[in-house]
PDB file of C-alpha atoms in Angstrom:
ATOM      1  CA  UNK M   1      90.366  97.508  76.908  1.00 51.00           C
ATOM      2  CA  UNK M   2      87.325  95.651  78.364  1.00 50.00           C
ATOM      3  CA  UNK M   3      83.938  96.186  76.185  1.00 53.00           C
ATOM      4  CA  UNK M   4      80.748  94.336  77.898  1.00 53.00           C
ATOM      5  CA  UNK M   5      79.109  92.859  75.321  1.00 56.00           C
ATOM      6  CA  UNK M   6      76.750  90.991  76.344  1.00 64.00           C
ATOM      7  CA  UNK M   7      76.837  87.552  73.704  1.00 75.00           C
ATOM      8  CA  UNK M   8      73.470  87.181  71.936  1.00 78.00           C
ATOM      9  CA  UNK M   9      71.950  84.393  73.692  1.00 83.00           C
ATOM     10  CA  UNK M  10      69.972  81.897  72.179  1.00 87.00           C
ATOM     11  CA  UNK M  11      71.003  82.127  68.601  1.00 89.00           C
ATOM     12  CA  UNK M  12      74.365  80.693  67.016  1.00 91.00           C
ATOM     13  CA  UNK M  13      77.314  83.293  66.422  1.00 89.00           C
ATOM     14  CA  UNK M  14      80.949  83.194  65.131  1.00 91.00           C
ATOM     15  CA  UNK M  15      83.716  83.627  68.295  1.00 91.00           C
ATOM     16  CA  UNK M  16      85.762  84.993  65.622  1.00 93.00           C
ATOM     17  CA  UNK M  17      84.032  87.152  64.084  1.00 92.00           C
ATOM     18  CA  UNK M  18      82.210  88.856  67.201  1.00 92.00           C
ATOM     19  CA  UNK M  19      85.421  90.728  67.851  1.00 95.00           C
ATOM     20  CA  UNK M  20      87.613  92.867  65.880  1.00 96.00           C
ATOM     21  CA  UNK M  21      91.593  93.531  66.402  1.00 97.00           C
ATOM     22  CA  UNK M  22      93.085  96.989  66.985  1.00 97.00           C
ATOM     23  CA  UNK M  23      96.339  98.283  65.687  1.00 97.00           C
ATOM     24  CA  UNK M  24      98.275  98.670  68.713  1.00 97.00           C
ATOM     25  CA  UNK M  25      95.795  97.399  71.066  1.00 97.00           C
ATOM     26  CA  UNK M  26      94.012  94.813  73.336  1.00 97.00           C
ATOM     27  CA  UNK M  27      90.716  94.606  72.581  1.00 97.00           C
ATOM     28  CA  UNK M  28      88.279  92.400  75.210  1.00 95.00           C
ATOM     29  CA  UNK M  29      84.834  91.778  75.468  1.00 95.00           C
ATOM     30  CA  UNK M  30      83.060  89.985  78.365  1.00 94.00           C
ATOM     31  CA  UNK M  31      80.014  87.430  76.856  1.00 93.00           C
ATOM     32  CA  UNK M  32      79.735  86.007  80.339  1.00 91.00           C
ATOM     33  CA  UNK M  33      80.210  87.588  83.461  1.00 91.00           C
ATOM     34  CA  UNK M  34      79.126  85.887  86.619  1.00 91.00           C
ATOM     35  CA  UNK M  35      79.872  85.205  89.965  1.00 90.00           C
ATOM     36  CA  UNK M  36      81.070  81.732  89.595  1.00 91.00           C
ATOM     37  CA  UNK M  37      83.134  82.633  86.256  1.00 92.00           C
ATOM     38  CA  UNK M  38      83.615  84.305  83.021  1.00 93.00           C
ATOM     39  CA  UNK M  39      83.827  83.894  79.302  1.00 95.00           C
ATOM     40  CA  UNK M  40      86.204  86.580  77.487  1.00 95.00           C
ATOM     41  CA  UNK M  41      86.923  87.303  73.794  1.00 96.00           C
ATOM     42  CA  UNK M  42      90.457  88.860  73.405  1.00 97.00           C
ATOM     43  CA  UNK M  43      92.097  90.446  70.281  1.00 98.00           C
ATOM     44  CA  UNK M  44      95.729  91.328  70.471  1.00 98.00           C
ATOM     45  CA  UNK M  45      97.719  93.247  68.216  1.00 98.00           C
ATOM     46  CA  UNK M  46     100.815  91.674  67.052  1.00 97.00           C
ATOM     47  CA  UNK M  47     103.725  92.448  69.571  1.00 97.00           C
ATOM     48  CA  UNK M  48     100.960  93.592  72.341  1.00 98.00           C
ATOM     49  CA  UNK M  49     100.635  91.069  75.192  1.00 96.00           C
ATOM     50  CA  UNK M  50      99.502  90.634  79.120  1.00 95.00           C
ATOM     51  CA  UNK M  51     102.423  90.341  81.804  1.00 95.00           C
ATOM     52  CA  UNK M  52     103.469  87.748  84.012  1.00 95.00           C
ATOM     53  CA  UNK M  53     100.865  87.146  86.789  1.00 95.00           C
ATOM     54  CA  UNK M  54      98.834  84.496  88.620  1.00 93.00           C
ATOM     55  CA  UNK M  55      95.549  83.759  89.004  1.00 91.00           C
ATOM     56  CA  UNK M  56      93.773  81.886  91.874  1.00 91.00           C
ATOM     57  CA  UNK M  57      92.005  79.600  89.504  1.00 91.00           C
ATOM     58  CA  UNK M  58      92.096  77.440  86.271  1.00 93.00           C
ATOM     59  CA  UNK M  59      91.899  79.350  82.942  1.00 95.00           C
ATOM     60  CA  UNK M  60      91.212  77.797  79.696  1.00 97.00           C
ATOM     61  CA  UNK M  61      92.338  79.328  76.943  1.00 97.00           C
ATOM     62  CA  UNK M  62      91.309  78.733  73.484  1.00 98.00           C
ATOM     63  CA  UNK M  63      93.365  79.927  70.263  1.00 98.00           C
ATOM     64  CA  UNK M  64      90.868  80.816  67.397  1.00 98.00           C
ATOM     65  CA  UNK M  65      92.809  83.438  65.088  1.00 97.00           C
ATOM     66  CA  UNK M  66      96.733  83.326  64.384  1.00 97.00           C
ATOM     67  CA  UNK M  67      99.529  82.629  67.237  1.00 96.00           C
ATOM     68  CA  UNK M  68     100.263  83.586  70.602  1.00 97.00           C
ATOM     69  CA  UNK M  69     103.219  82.691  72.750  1.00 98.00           C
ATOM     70  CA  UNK M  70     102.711  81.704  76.269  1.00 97.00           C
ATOM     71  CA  UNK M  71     104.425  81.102  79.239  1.00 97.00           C
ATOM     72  CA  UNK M  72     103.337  79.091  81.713  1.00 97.00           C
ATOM     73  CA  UNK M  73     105.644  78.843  85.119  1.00 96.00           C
ATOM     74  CA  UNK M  74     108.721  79.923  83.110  1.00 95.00           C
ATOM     75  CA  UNK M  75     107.754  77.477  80.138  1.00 97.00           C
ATOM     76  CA  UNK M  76     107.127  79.075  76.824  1.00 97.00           C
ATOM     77  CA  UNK M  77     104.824  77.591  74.126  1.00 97.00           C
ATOM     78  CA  UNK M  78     103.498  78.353  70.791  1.00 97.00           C
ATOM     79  CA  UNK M  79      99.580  78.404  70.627  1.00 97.00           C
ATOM     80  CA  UNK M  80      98.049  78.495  67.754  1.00 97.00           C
ATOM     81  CA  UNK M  81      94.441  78.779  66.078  1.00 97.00           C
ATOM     82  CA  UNK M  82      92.239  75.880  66.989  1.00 97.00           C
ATOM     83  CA  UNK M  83      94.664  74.904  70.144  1.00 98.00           C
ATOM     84  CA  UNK M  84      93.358  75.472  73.561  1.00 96.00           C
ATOM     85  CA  UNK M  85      95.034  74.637  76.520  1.00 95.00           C
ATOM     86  CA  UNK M  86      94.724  74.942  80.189  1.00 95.00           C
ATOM     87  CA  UNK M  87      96.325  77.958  82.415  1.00 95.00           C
ATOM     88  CA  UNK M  88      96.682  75.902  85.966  1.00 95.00           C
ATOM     89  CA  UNK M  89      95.905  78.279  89.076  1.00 93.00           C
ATOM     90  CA  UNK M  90      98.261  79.937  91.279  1.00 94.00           C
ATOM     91  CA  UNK M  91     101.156  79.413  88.436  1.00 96.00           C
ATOM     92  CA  UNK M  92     102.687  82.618  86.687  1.00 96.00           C
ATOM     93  CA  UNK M  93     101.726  82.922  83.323  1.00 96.00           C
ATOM     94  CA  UNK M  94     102.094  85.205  80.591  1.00 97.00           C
ATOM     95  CA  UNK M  95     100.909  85.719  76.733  1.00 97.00           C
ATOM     96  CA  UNK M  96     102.912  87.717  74.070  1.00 97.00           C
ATOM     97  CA  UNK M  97     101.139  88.294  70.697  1.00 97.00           C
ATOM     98  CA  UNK M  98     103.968  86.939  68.330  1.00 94.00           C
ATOM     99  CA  UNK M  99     101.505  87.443  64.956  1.00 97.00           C
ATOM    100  CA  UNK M 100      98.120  88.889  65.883  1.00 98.00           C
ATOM    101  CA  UNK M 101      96.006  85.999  67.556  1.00 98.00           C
ATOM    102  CA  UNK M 102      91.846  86.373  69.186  1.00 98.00           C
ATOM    103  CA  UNK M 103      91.472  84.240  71.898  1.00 98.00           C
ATOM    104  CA  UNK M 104      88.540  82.390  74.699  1.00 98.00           C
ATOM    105  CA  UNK M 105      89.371  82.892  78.044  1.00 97.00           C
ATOM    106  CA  UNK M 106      87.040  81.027  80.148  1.00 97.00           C
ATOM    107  CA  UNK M 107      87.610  80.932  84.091  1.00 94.00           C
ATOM    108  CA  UNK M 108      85.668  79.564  86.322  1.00 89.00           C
ATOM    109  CA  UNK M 109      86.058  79.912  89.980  1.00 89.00           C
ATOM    110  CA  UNK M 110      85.935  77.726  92.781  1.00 76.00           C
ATOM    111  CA  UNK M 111      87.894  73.950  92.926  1.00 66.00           C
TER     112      UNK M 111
END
């Protein structure tokens, strides 16, 4: 699932573009990984999805292909391209790939 593929620094490039879906598949590639965070690209197939869990920290997550549903402490919500919204720490959350959506994840740890 997780590719490191490290993001060409220095020079512009297209989120979008710099990652490709698979049928039946998440795809992910890591652009930043550091001790203090990381920046992910996801591609999910529609119907494919990540299950319920927490995480001890803040995740933004940015919408830049198609839709995703996600459920944040019980709550769903529809998230679509060029919508980003914030995953608050230590709450369950969930996505579900209702059409086939890329995504940003960016966490970044500490308060």
């Amino acid at each position: 699932m997780n590719e490191q593929a490290n993001a060409p620094k220095g020079i512009a490039f297209n989120l979008e573009s710099h990652i490709e879906y698979a049928a039946g598949a998440v795809v992910s590639k890591t652009l930043i990984k550091k001790e203090i965070g990381n920046i992910t690209l996801f591609a999910f197939d529609q119907g494919q999805g990540l299950s319920e869990h927490t995480a001890p920290f803040d995740a933004v997550v940015h919408i830049l292909d198609g839709k995703a549903e996600i459920t944040i402490g019980g709550q769903p919500q529809t998230v679509s391209a060029g919508e980003m919204l914030i995953m608050p720490a230590n709450i369950s959350h969930a996505l579900q790939a209702t059409e086939k959506f890329k995504m940003l994840l960016v966490m970044i740890r500490g308060d």
